[in-house]
Every structure is written in structure tokens, then in C-alpha cells.
PDB file of C-alpha atoms in Angstrom:
ATOM      1  CA  UNK A  27     132.707  84.685 135.804  1.00  0.00           C
ATOM      2  CA  UNK A  28     132.632  83.904 131.984  1.00  0.00           C
ATOM      3  CA  UNK A  29     134.175  85.781 129.398  1.00  0.00           C
ATOM      4  CA  UNK A  30     132.340  86.642 126.470  1.00  0.00           C
ATOM      5  CA  UNK A  31     133.528  84.318 124.044  1.00  0.00           C
ATOM      6  CA  UNK A  32     132.637  81.241 126.534  1.00  0.00           C
ATOM      7  CA  UNK A  33     129.351  79.391 126.198  1.00  0.00           C
ATOM      8  CA  UNK A  34     126.498  81.107 128.290  1.00  0.00           C
ATOM      9  CA  UNK A  35     124.647  79.275 130.976  1.00  0.00           C
ATOM     10  CA  UNK A  36     120.874  79.115 130.755  1.00  0.00           C
ATOM     11  CA  UNK A  37     120.214  79.439 127.135  1.00  0.00           C
ATOM     12  CA  UNK A  38     118.174  76.496 126.651  1.00  0.00           C
ATOM     13  CA  UNK A  39     114.442  75.705 128.435  1.00  0.00           C
ATOM     14  CA  UNK A  40     114.203  73.539 131.293  1.00  0.00           C
ATOM     15  CA  UNK A  41     113.293  69.969 130.781  1.00  0.00           C
ATOM     16  CA  UNK A  42     109.736  69.253 129.645  1.00  0.00           C
ATOM     17  CA  UNK A  43     107.804  67.863 133.288  1.00  0.00           C
ATOM     18  CA  UNK A  44     106.151  65.521 129.996  1.00  0.00           C
ATOM     19  CA  UNK A  45     108.909  64.467 128.357  1.00  0.00           C
ATOM     20  CA  UNK A  46     107.022  63.478 124.862  1.00  0.00           C
ATOM     21  CA  UNK A  47     107.739  65.487 122.339  1.00  0.00           C
ATOM     22  CA  UNK A  48     104.604  64.960 120.191  1.00  0.00           C
ATOM     23  CA  UNK A  49     101.848  63.084 121.418  1.00  0.00           C
ATOM     24  CA  UNK A  50      99.268  61.193 118.878  1.00  0.00           C
ATOM     25  CA  UNK A  51      96.557  63.729 119.340  1.00  0.00           C
ATOM     26  CA  UNK A  52      98.366  66.370 118.844  1.00  0.00           C
ATOM     27  CA  UNK A  53      98.978  65.582 114.932  1.00  0.00           C
ATOM     28  CA  UNK A  54      95.403  66.153 113.601  1.00  0.00           C
ATOM     29  CA  UNK A  55      95.086  69.763 114.747  1.00  0.00           C
ATOM     30  CA  UNK A  56      98.233  71.254 114.165  1.00  0.00           C
ATOM     31  CA  UNK A  57      98.351  69.482 110.489  1.00  0.00           C
ATOM     32  CA  UNK A  58      94.561  71.465 110.354  1.00  0.00           C
ATOM     33  CA  UNK A  59      96.353  74.504 110.547  1.00  0.00           C
ATOM     34  CA  UNK A  60      98.686  73.959 107.785  1.00  0.00           C
ATOM     35  CA  UNK A  61      95.214  74.599 105.186  1.00  0.00           C
ATOM     36  CA  UNK A  62      95.450  78.431 106.790  1.00  0.00           C
ATOM     37  CA  UNK A  63      99.209  78.651 106.240  1.00  0.00           C
ATOM     38  CA  UNK A  64      99.406  77.206 102.813  1.00  0.00           C
ATOM     39  CA  UNK A  65      96.589  79.788 102.145  1.00  0.00           C
ATOM     40  CA  UNK A  66      98.743  82.708 103.585  1.00  0.00           C
ATOM     41  CA  UNK A  67     101.624  81.609 101.748  1.00  0.00           C
ATOM     42  CA  UNK A  68     100.330  81.231  98.238  1.00  0.00           C
ATOM     43  CA  UNK A  69      98.400  84.778  98.636  1.00  0.00           C
ATOM     44  CA  UNK A  70     101.505  86.798 100.299  1.00  0.00           C
ATOM     45  CA  UNK A  71     103.973  84.659  97.594  1.00  0.00           C
ATOM     46  CA  UNK A  72     102.102  85.336  94.563  1.00  0.00           C
ATOM     47  CA  UNK A  73     101.461  88.778  95.440  1.00  0.00           C
ATOM     48  CA  UNK A  74     104.718  90.020  95.937  1.00  0.00           C
ATOM     49  CA  UNK A  75     106.541  87.610  93.522  1.00  0.00           C
ATOM     50  CA  UNK A  76     104.074  86.539  91.303  1.00  0.00           C
ATOM     51  CA  UNK A  77     104.709  82.669  91.828  1.00  0.00           C
ATOM     52  CA  UNK A  78     103.955  80.620  94.403  1.00  0.00           C
ATOM     53  CA  UNK A  79     104.963  77.498  96.374  1.00  0.00           C
ATOM     54  CA  UNK A  80     105.325  75.319  93.298  1.00  0.00           C
ATOM     55  CA  UNK A  81     108.736  77.412  92.022  1.00  0.00           C
ATOM     56  CA  UNK A  82     109.629  78.594  95.468  1.00  0.00           C
ATOM     57  CA  UNK A  83     109.314  75.759  97.655  1.00  0.00           C
ATOM     58  CA  UNK A  84     107.612  72.889  95.543  1.00  0.00           C
ATOM     59  CA  UNK A  85     108.264  69.453  97.771  1.00  0.00           C
ATOM     60  CA  UNK A  86     106.070  71.372 100.714  1.00  0.00           C
ATOM     61  CA  UNK A  87     102.488  71.154  98.314  1.00  0.00           C
ATOM     62  CA  UNK A  88     102.761  67.451  98.457  1.00  0.00           C
ATOM     63  CA  UNK A  89     101.366  67.311  95.510  1.00  0.00           C
ATOM     64  CA  UNK A  90      98.243  69.232  95.774  1.00  0.00           C
ATOM     65  CA  UNK A  91      96.850  71.657  93.506  1.00  0.00           C
ATOM     66  CA  UNK A  92      98.011  75.077  92.647  1.00  0.00           C
ATOM     67  CA  UNK A  93      96.240  77.849  93.967  1.00  0.00           C
ATOM     68  CA  UNK A  94      92.974  79.549  91.777  1.00  0.00           C
ATOM     69  CA  UNK A  95      93.023  82.927  90.579  1.00  0.00           C
ATOM     70  CA  UNK A  96      96.230  84.213  92.920  1.00  0.00           C
ATOM     71  CA  UNK A  97      98.444  86.553  91.023  1.00  0.00           C
ATOM     72  CA  UNK A  98     100.993  89.569  91.520  1.00  0.00           C
ATOM     73  CA  UNK A  99      99.669  92.730  93.518  1.00  0.00           C
ATOM     74  CA  UNK A 100     100.289  96.332  92.444  1.00  0.00           C
ATOM     75  CA  UNK A 101     101.861  97.012  96.025  1.00  0.00           C
ATOM     76  CA  UNK A 102     103.612 100.203  97.071  1.00  0.00           C
ATOM     77  CA  UNK A 103     107.104  99.233  98.027  1.00  0.00           C
ATOM     78  CA  UNK A 104     106.600  99.415 101.917  1.00  0.00           C
ATOM     79  CA  UNK A 105     103.671  96.890 101.455  1.00  0.00           C
ATOM     80  CA  UNK A 106     105.728  95.095  99.159  1.00  0.00           C
ATOM     81  CA  UNK A 107     108.678  94.260 101.627  1.00  0.00           C
ATOM     82  CA  UNK A 108     106.086  93.382 104.228  1.00  0.00           C
ATOM     83  CA  UNK A 109     103.926  91.140 102.099  1.00  0.00           C
ATOM     84  CA  UNK A 110     107.123  89.503 100.752  1.00  0.00           C
ATOM     85  CA  UNK A 111     108.323  88.887 104.143  1.00  0.00           C
ATOM     86  CA  UNK A 112     105.118  87.527 105.348  1.00  0.00           C
ATOM     87  CA  UNK A 113     105.373  84.907 102.065  1.00  0.00           C
ATOM     88  CA  UNK A 114     108.621  83.790 102.794  1.00  0.00           C
ATOM     89  CA  UNK A 115     107.670  83.596 106.700  1.00  0.00           C
ATOM     90  CA  UNK A 116     104.885  81.104 105.679  1.00  0.00           C
ATOM     91  CA  UNK A 117     106.862  78.884 103.541  1.00  0.00           C
ATOM     92  CA  UNK A 118     108.941  78.371 107.094  1.00  0.00           C
ATOM     93  CA  UNK A 119     105.695  77.747 109.166  1.00  0.00           C
ATOM     94  CA  UNK A 120     104.504  74.887 106.885  1.00  0.00           C
ATOM     95  CA  UNK A 121     108.282  73.271 106.937  1.00  0.00           C
ATOM     96  CA  UNK A 122     108.015  73.698 110.367  1.00  0.00           C
ATOM     97  CA  UNK A 123     104.539  72.122 110.967  1.00  0.00           C
ATOM     98  CA  UNK A 124     105.145  69.330 108.323  1.00  0.00           C
ATOM     99  CA  UNK A 125     108.531  68.587 109.601  1.00  0.00           C
ATOM    100  CA  UNK A 126     107.012  67.810 113.639  1.00  0.00           C
ATOM    101  CA  UNK A 127     103.961  66.776 112.760  1.00  0.00           C
ATOM    102  CA  UNK A 128     103.795  65.255 109.171  1.00  0.00           C
ATOM    103  CA  UNK A 129     102.055  66.712 106.339  1.00  0.00           C
ATOM    104  CA  UNK A 130      98.906  67.108 103.956  1.00  0.00           C
ATOM    105  CA  UNK A 131      98.544  67.801 100.495  1.00  0.00           C
ATOM    106  CA  UNK A 132      98.032  71.802  99.917  1.00  0.00           C
ATOM    107  CA  UNK A 133      94.175  71.607  99.165  1.00  0.00           C
ATOM    108  CA  UNK A 134      92.597  73.697  96.420  1.00  0.00           C
ATOM    109  CA  UNK A 135      92.847  77.422  97.402  1.00  0.00           C
ATOM    110  CA  UNK A 136      90.908  80.252  95.631  1.00  0.00           C
ATOM    111  CA  UNK A 137      92.356  83.072  95.838  1.00  0.00           C
ATOM    112  CA  UNK A 138      90.598  85.010  92.888  1.00  0.00           C
ATOM    113  CA  UNK A 139      89.980  88.441  92.976  1.00  0.00           C
ATOM    114  CA  UNK A 140      86.127  86.825  92.297  1.00  0.00           C
ATOM    115  CA  UNK A 141      86.574  84.995  95.420  1.00  0.00           C
ATOM    116  CA  UNK A 142      87.070  87.853  97.373  1.00  0.00           C
ATOM    117  CA  UNK A 143      84.736  90.006  95.590  1.00  0.00           C
ATOM    118  CA  UNK A 144      82.222  87.417  96.824  1.00  0.00           C
ATOM    119  CA  UNK A 145      83.646  87.773 100.595  1.00  0.00           C
ATOM    120  CA  UNK A 146      82.993  91.433 100.426  1.00  0.00           C
ATOM    121  CA  UNK A 147      80.441  91.133  98.719  1.00  0.00           C
ATOM    122  CA  UNK A 148      78.260  89.267 101.809  1.00  0.00           C
ATOM    123  CA  UNK A 149      80.068  91.338 104.082  1.00  0.00           C
ATOM    124  CA  UNK A 150      78.345  94.187 103.182  1.00  0.00           C
ATOM    125  CA  UNK A 151      75.161  92.935 101.847  1.00  0.00           C
ATOM    126  CA  UNK A 152      75.024  93.906  98.814  1.00  0.00           C
ATOM    127  CA  UNK A 153      77.519  93.924  95.182  1.00  0.00           C
ATOM    128  CA  UNK A 154      79.846  96.161  95.769  1.00  0.00           C
ATOM    129  CA  UNK A 155      80.524  98.374  92.296  1.00  0.00           C
ATOM    130  CA  UNK A 156      83.243  97.720  90.799  1.00  0.00           C
ATOM    131  CA  UNK A 157      83.936  94.130  92.334  1.00  0.00           C
ATOM    132  CA  UNK A 158      86.321  94.560  94.879  1.00  0.00           C
ATOM    133  CA  UNK A 159      90.040  93.178  93.712  1.00  0.00           C
ATOM    134  CA  UNK A 160      92.707  92.840  96.045  1.00  0.00           C
ATOM    135  CA  UNK A 161      95.438  92.922  93.647  1.00  0.00           C
ATOM    136  CA  UNK A 162      95.064  96.432  92.236  1.00  0.00           C
ATOM    137  CA  UNK A 163      96.096  98.663  94.567  1.00  0.00           C
ATOM    138  CA  UNK A 164      97.913  98.027  98.524  1.00  0.00           C
ATOM    139  CA  UNK A 165      94.844  99.503 100.417  1.00  0.00           C
ATOM    140  CA  UNK A 166      93.048  96.836  98.489  1.00  0.00           C
ATOM    141  CA  UNK A 167      95.330  94.589  99.348  1.00  0.00           C
ATOM    142  CA  UNK A 168      95.923  95.309 103.120  1.00  0.00           C
ATOM    143  CA  UNK A 169      91.902  95.031 102.986  1.00  0.00           C
ATOM    144  CA  UNK A 170      92.116  91.365 101.702  1.00  0.00           C
ATOM    145  CA  UNK A 171      94.873  90.431 104.397  1.00  0.00           C
ATOM    146  CA  UNK A 172      92.790  91.502 107.096  1.00  0.00           C
ATOM    147  CA  UNK A 173      90.587  88.746 106.530  1.00  0.00           C
ATOM    148  CA  UNK A 174      93.180  85.455 106.483  1.00  0.00           C
ATOM    149  CA  UNK A 175      95.962  85.744 109.519  1.00  0.00           C
ATOM    150  CA  UNK A 176      93.763  86.707 112.259  1.00  0.00           C
ATOM    151  CA  UNK A 177      91.798  83.038 111.631  1.00  0.00           C
ATOM    152  CA  UNK A 178      95.122  81.647 112.266  1.00  0.00           C
ATOM    153  CA  UNK A 179      95.802  83.294 115.504  1.00  0.00           C
ATOM    154  CA  UNK A 180      92.427  81.848 116.406  1.00  0.00           C
ATOM    155  CA  UNK A 181      93.027  79.138 115.814  1.00  0.00           C
ATOM    156  CA  UNK A 182      96.271  78.869 117.337  1.00  0.00           C
ATOM    157  CA  UNK A 183      94.936  79.936 120.413  1.00  0.00           C
ATOM    158  CA  UNK A 184      91.864  76.828 120.598  1.00  0.00           C
ATOM    159  CA  UNK A 185      94.648  74.563 119.530  1.00  0.00           C
ATOM    160  CA  UNK A 186      97.147  75.307 122.629  1.00  0.00           C
ATOM    161  CA  UNK A 187      94.826  73.727 124.717  1.00  0.00           C
ATOM    162  CA  UNK A 188      94.680  70.144 123.668  1.00  0.00           C
ATOM    163  CA  UNK A 189      98.210  69.984 122.302  1.00  0.00           C
ATOM    164  CA  UNK A 190     100.366  68.035 125.296  1.00  0.00           C
ATOM    165  CA  UNK A 191     103.523  67.064 123.462  1.00  0.00           C
ATOM    166  CA  UNK A 192     106.549  69.929 124.529  1.00  0.00           C
ATOM    167  CA  UNK A 193     107.757  69.809 120.781  1.00  0.00           C
ATOM    168  CA  UNK A 194     104.042  70.448 119.605  1.00  0.00           C
ATOM    169  CA  UNK A 195     103.737  73.476 122.295  1.00  0.00           C
ATOM    170  CA  UNK A 196     107.041  74.608 121.209  1.00  0.00           C
ATOM    171  CA  UNK A 197     106.144  74.972 117.573  1.00  0.00           C
ATOM    172  CA  UNK A 198     102.810  76.220 117.955  1.00  0.00           C
ATOM    173  CA  UNK A 199     104.106  78.888 120.516  1.00  0.00           C
ATOM    174  CA  UNK A 200     106.386  80.099 117.614  1.00  0.00           C
ATOM    175  CA  UNK A 201     103.691  79.970 115.204  1.00  0.00           C
ATOM    176  CA  UNK A 202     101.215  81.950 117.185  1.00  0.00           C
ATOM    177  CA  UNK A 203     104.057  84.499 117.936  1.00  0.00           C
ATOM    178  CA  UNK A 204     104.659  85.526 113.944  1.00  0.00           C
ATOM    179  CA  UNK A 205     101.132  84.655 113.361  1.00  0.00           C
ATOM    180  CA  UNK A 206      99.950  87.621 115.995  1.00  0.00           C
ATOM    181  CA  UNK A 207     102.671  90.219 114.587  1.00  0.00           C
ATOM    182  CA  UNK A 208     101.638  89.592 110.762  1.00  0.00           C
ATOM    183  CA  UNK A 209      97.909  90.435 112.039  1.00  0.00           C
ATOM    184  CA  UNK A 210      98.732  93.428 114.391  1.00  0.00           C
ATOM    185  CA  UNK A 211     101.081  94.894 111.229  1.00  0.00           C
ATOM    186  CA  UNK A 212      97.841  94.734 108.758  1.00  0.00           C
ATOM    187  CA  UNK A 213      95.671  96.170 111.461  1.00  0.00           C
ATOM    188  CA  UNK A 214      98.254  99.092 111.976  1.00  0.00           C
ATOM    189  CA  UNK A 215      98.638 100.175 108.746  1.00  0.00           C
ATOM    190  CA  UNK A 216      95.010 100.011 108.047  1.00  0.00           C
ATOM    191  CA  UNK A 217      94.427 101.970 111.384  1.00  0.00           C
ATOM    192  CA  UNK A 218      96.339 104.981 109.990  1.00  0.00           C
ATOM    193  CA  UNK A 219      94.000 105.367 107.117  1.00  0.00           C
ATOM    194  CA  UNK A 220      90.735 104.166 109.266  1.00  0.00           C
ATOM    195  CA  UNK A 221      88.869 107.522 108.096  1.00  0.00           C
ATOM    196  CA  UNK A 222      89.819 107.191 104.528  1.00  0.00           C
ATOM    197  CA  UNK A 223      87.679 106.744 101.563  1.00  0.00           C
ATOM    198  CA  UNK A 224      87.972 103.106  99.950  1.00  0.00           C
ATOM    199  CA  UNK A 225      88.390 104.330  96.054  1.00  0.00           C
ATOM    200  CA  UNK A 226      86.256 104.051  94.022  1.00  0.00           C
ATOM    201  CA  UNK A 227      83.128 103.260  96.350  1.00  0.00           C
ATOM    202  CA  UNK A 228      82.398 106.644  97.324  1.00  0.00           C
ATOM    203  CA  UNK A 229      82.210 107.545 101.287  1.00  0.00           C
ATOM    204  CA  UNK A 230      82.647 103.938 102.734  1.00  0.00           C
ATOM    205  CA  UNK A 231      86.137 104.080 104.597  1.00  0.00           C
ATOM    206  CA  UNK A 232      88.895 101.488 105.634  1.00  0.00           C
ATOM    207  CA  UNK A 233      87.033 101.529 109.048  1.00  0.00           C
ATOM    208  CA  UNK A 234      83.730 100.822 107.560  1.00  0.00           C
ATOM    209  CA  UNK A 235      85.203  97.127 105.436  1.00  0.00           C
ATOM    210  CA  UNK A 236      87.478  96.149 108.772  1.00  0.00           C
ATOM    211  CA  UNK A 237      83.747  96.500 110.626  1.00  0.00           C
ATOM    212  CA  UNK A 238      81.985  94.838 107.801  1.00  0.00           C
ATOM    213  CA  UNK A 239      84.701  91.812 107.869  1.00  0.00           C
ATOM    214  CA  UNK A 240      84.725  91.169 111.283  1.00  0.00           C
ATOM    215  CA  UNK A 241      80.882  91.119 111.691  1.00  0.00           C
ATOM    216  CA  UNK A 242      80.903  88.709 108.718  1.00  0.00           C
ATOM    217  CA  UNK A 243      83.022  86.591 110.392  1.00  0.00           C
ATOM    218  CA  UNK A 244      81.121  86.578 113.639  1.00  0.00           C
ATOM    219  CA  UNK A 245      78.487  85.758 111.633  1.00  0.00           C
ATOM    220  CA  UNK A 246      79.690  82.667 109.426  1.00  0.00           C
ATOM    221  CA  UNK A 247      81.578  81.542 112.854  1.00  0.00           C
ATOM    222  CA  UNK A 248      77.841  81.301 114.258  1.00  0.00           C
ATOM    223  CA  UNK A 249      79.916  81.266 117.627  1.00  0.00           C
ATOM    224  CA  UNK A 250      79.501  84.979 119.066  1.00  0.00           C
ATOM    225  CA  UNK A 251      81.657  88.043 118.941  1.00  0.00           C
ATOM    226  CA  UNK A 252      85.242  86.774 118.725  1.00  0.00           C
ATOM    227  CA  UNK A 253      86.146  89.384 115.932  1.00  0.00           C
ATOM    228  CA  UNK A 254      86.020  93.283 116.245  1.00  0.00           C
ATOM    229  CA  UNK A 255      87.052  96.004 113.863  1.00  0.00           C
ATOM    230  CA  UNK A 256      89.483  98.548 114.126  1.00  0.00           C
ATOM    231  CA  UNK A 257      87.463 100.393 116.624  1.00  0.00           C
ATOM    232  CA  UNK A 258      85.051  99.562 119.068  1.00  0.00           C
ATOM    233  CA  UNK A 259      82.383 101.336 121.525  1.00  0.00           C
ATOM    234  CA  UNK A 260      84.807 102.673 124.252  1.00  0.00           C
ATOM    235  CA  UNK A 261      82.966 100.571 127.099  1.00  0.00           C
ATOM    236  CA  UNK A 262      84.413  97.319 124.348  1.00  0.00           C
ATOM    237  CA  UNK A 263      88.004  98.724 124.482  1.00  0.00           C
ATOM    238  CA  UNK A 264      90.830  97.718 126.483  1.00  0.00           C
ATOM    239  CA  UNK A 265      89.656  98.195 130.419  1.00  0.00           C
ATOM    240  CA  UNK A 266      86.821 100.351 128.858  1.00  0.00           C
ATOM    241  CA  UNK A 267      89.248 102.906 128.296  1.00  0.00           C
ATOM    242  CA  UNK A 268      89.507 103.503 124.950  1.00  0.00           C
ATOM    243  CA  UNK A 269      88.250 103.130 121.334  1.00  0.00           C
ATOM    244  CA  UNK A 270      91.020 102.371 119.226  1.00  0.00           C
ATOM    245  CA  UNK A 271      91.147  98.043 118.580  1.00  0.00           C
ATOM    246  CA  UNK A 272      94.253  97.827 117.036  1.00  0.00           C
ATOM    247  CA  UNK A 273      94.462  93.841 118.631  1.00  0.00           C
ATOM    248  CA  UNK A 274      91.127  92.626 118.965  1.00  0.00           C
ATOM    249  CA  UNK A 275      91.127  90.492 122.198  1.00  0.00           C
ATOM    250  CA  UNK A 276      88.241  89.981 124.962  1.00  0.00           C
ATOM    251  CA  UNK A 277      87.319  91.703 128.202  1.00  0.00           C
ATOM    252  CA  UNK A 278      91.168  90.652 129.770  1.00  0.00           C
ATOM    253  CA  UNK A 279      92.750  91.467 126.464  1.00  0.00           C
ATOM    254  CA  UNK A 280      93.300  87.933 126.064  1.00  0.00           C
ATOM    255  CA  UNK A 281      93.011  86.676 122.181  1.00  0.00           C
ATOM    256  CA  UNK A 282      89.953  85.095 121.041  1.00  0.00           C
ATOM    257  CA  UNK A 283      90.088  80.836 119.927  1.00  0.00           C
ATOM    258  CA  UNK A 284      88.311  79.208 117.496  1.00  0.00           C
ATOM    259  CA  UNK A 285      87.779  75.812 116.960  1.00  0.00           C
ATOM    260  CA  UNK A 286      88.185  74.245 113.576  1.00  0.00           C
ATOM    261  CA  UNK A 287      84.558  74.203 112.712  1.00  0.00           C
ATOM    262  CA  UNK A 288      84.468  77.616 113.308  1.00  0.00           C
ATOM    263  CA  UNK A 289      87.247  77.942 110.877  1.00  0.00           C
ATOM    264  CA  UNK A 290      85.840  76.627 108.450  1.00  0.00           C
ATOM    265  CA  UNK A 291      82.351  77.657 108.209  1.00  0.00           C
ATOM    266  CA  UNK A 292      83.931  81.298 107.738  1.00  0.00           C
ATOM    267  CA  UNK A 293      86.957  80.078 105.242  1.00  0.00           C
ATOM    268  CA  UNK A 294      84.091  77.862 103.376  1.00  0.00           C
ATOM    269  CA  UNK A 295      81.884  81.159 103.677  1.00  0.00           C
ATOM    270  CA  UNK A 296      78.833  78.519 104.398  1.00  0.00           C
ATOM    271  CA  UNK A 297      78.244  79.330 107.382  1.00  0.00           C
ATOM    272  CA  UNK A 298      78.773  75.379 107.653  1.00  0.00           C
ATOM    273  CA  UNK A 299      81.595  73.121 108.219  1.00  0.00           C
ATOM    274  CA  UNK A 300      80.428  70.322 105.926  1.00  0.00           C
ATOM    275  CA  UNK A 301      79.207  72.430 103.050  1.00  0.00           C
ATOM    276  CA  UNK A 302      83.208  73.321 101.135  1.00  0.00           C
ATOM    277  CA  UNK A 303      82.997  76.698  98.918  1.00  0.00           C
ATOM    278  CA  UNK A 304      84.817  79.844  99.868  1.00  0.00           C
ATOM    279  CA  UNK A 305      88.622  79.632  99.488  1.00  0.00           C
ATOM    280  CA  UNK A 306      88.436  75.809  99.614  1.00  0.00           C
ATOM    281  CA  UNK A 307      85.998  74.538  96.334  1.00  0.00           C
ATOM    282  CA  UNK A 308      87.113  71.146  97.393  1.00  0.00           C
ATOM    283  CA  UNK A 309      87.130  71.247 101.002  1.00  0.00           C
ATOM    284  CA  UNK A 310      90.169  71.907 103.560  1.00  0.00           C
ATOM    285  CA  UNK A 311      92.606  69.002 103.963  1.00  0.00           C
ATOM    286  CA  UNK A 312      93.593  66.888 106.616  1.00  0.00           C
ATOM    287  CA  UNK A 313      91.716  64.171 108.802  1.00  0.00           C
ATOM    288  CA  UNK A 314      89.830  67.051 111.230  1.00  0.00           C
ATOM    289  CA  UNK A 315      88.590  68.594 108.394  1.00  0.00           C
ATOM    290  CA  UNK A 316      87.739  65.831 106.104  1.00  0.00           C
ATOM    291  CA  UNK A 317      85.603  64.097 108.937  1.00  0.00           C
ATOM    292  CA  UNK A 318      83.164  66.975 108.585  1.00  0.00           C
ATOM    293  CA  UNK A 319      82.646  65.973 104.991  1.00  0.00           C
ATOM    294  CA  UNK A 320      82.042  62.221 105.491  1.00  0.00           C
ATOM    295  CA  UNK A 321      79.070  63.345 107.571  1.00  0.00           C
TER     296      UNK A 321
END
């Protein structure tokens, strides 16, 4: 019997069945994910600290341009701690991807209040007055944060079947776990305020903002329903037995997958992976994203 001071057995997984750390075809899908990781890092870091990667971890940007319009948000203490932690986690995500499969330069990212106002206007089908501003208070920031981490989750679920290296799979599993957790935290905080009206937009509730955002992503993605709000009809809830929808998932409560093309259609806000805009005015980076721009 081993004592507490002795090294424990079985602390490492067994040897991989395929002893290849990273296959060449693993690289492009994982580098594509850096676009979303950069976006989340800059959004959360600026909101919490008023600065981003260029001040905190400048080497990770690999010479890419600074984001547009990101700024410190007016957050309550609890929300600040959550956003600060998530922003710092995203630094680790970018670093881990770069270390495992190599990096790509940070793309030009539009995190301006104007861009988020466009997203919400698209979601509602008319101009909100005043324009939506994610940085003005905690509730608005949570609603804006509903937009991106979920897409990172979808992307990792979609990437999993097409990579094979044991280091790549280990990386993806670790990233997916934290991205799913971040999305669950944001959805949970919003679920607590489900019926609350979002000032100064009259009777428009948190639930309606979430529903409209999810519907917009489905519409832009053009591949059916892979996104649901914070509540659903009972028959669409888990096992057809509940209306709350803290975690968006399919009939077997499995996360939805999206391809890079779907993600770009949504993130560009154009519904077309060949037409940049939205979060990436000059297009996302990496071989996959750039291949769509050359067609």
C-alpha cells in the first residue's frame, strides 16, 4: 500500500492508440479556432481591465492589428470577477493552441458598441433606440456575451471528428470544457433575470433578447436550428419534460456542431462565408477562412 507521500499510480492516461501527437490535417481547424479565442480574449480583457492582449500578452497577437472599439465596461463586482477570469482564461487558450499547432496573426476584430448595436438591430428587425451598448452596464454586457462563447463551443464540437492527433484531441477537449463552462455561466446569469425588462427598451425582456439572438444565428448560419434561447416549448426541452433551456442542446442533450463556413456566416453578419463584415471587417485569419475569400 502506498503512503500519501508516494507518487500515485494511474495518474496519466494510457498510451494513445495512434501515437501521433498532431496530424498535418489537425492544424488548420485548430488554427481557425484562434479567431474566436482572440475575439473572446479581447472582449473580456478590455471589458474587465480596459486593455487587451497588446498590454497583457503582446506576443500572442503575432503582429495582428489591435481590435476596434473595445473598452472597459461598467460592471458590478460579481460580473467583473467572472469576465476578468474568463478574459485571463482566453490568454491561456490562445497560448495553448499556438504551442500545439502553431499560430495565426490576430485578425482585425470589431468590438465596438456600434457593431453590437448592429447585431441586436438585425436580431430584432428594427433599430433599437437608443442603440444597444454592451459596455454601459452588466446586463447589457451579459447579453452581448451571449453572442460569442456559444459559437466557440459549436465550433469545437464540429472540429472534434476531423482531428486525430492525441495532443490535438487533448487540446480540443480542454478548450471545449472551458468554453462550455463559460457559456453556461452567461446563460445561467441571464436565466436568473429571464422575465426582467432590459432598460430602456420598454417591455423587451432578457428572454426575448436571447431568443432573438439565437434566431439570428440560426438564420445567418443557414443550416437549420442549432441554437435556442433560454426557454423552449416543453416538447423541445430535455426529454420533452421541461421548458427551461440553460444549456442549448439537441434531442439527446448533446451540443450542436457548426462548421467553419457556418461560423463565418454568423460572425461576419452577412450569412455568407465569402463576404467579411461584422466582427471581422477584413475577414478572419488562417488557411480555412482565407480559402473562402479567394473563391
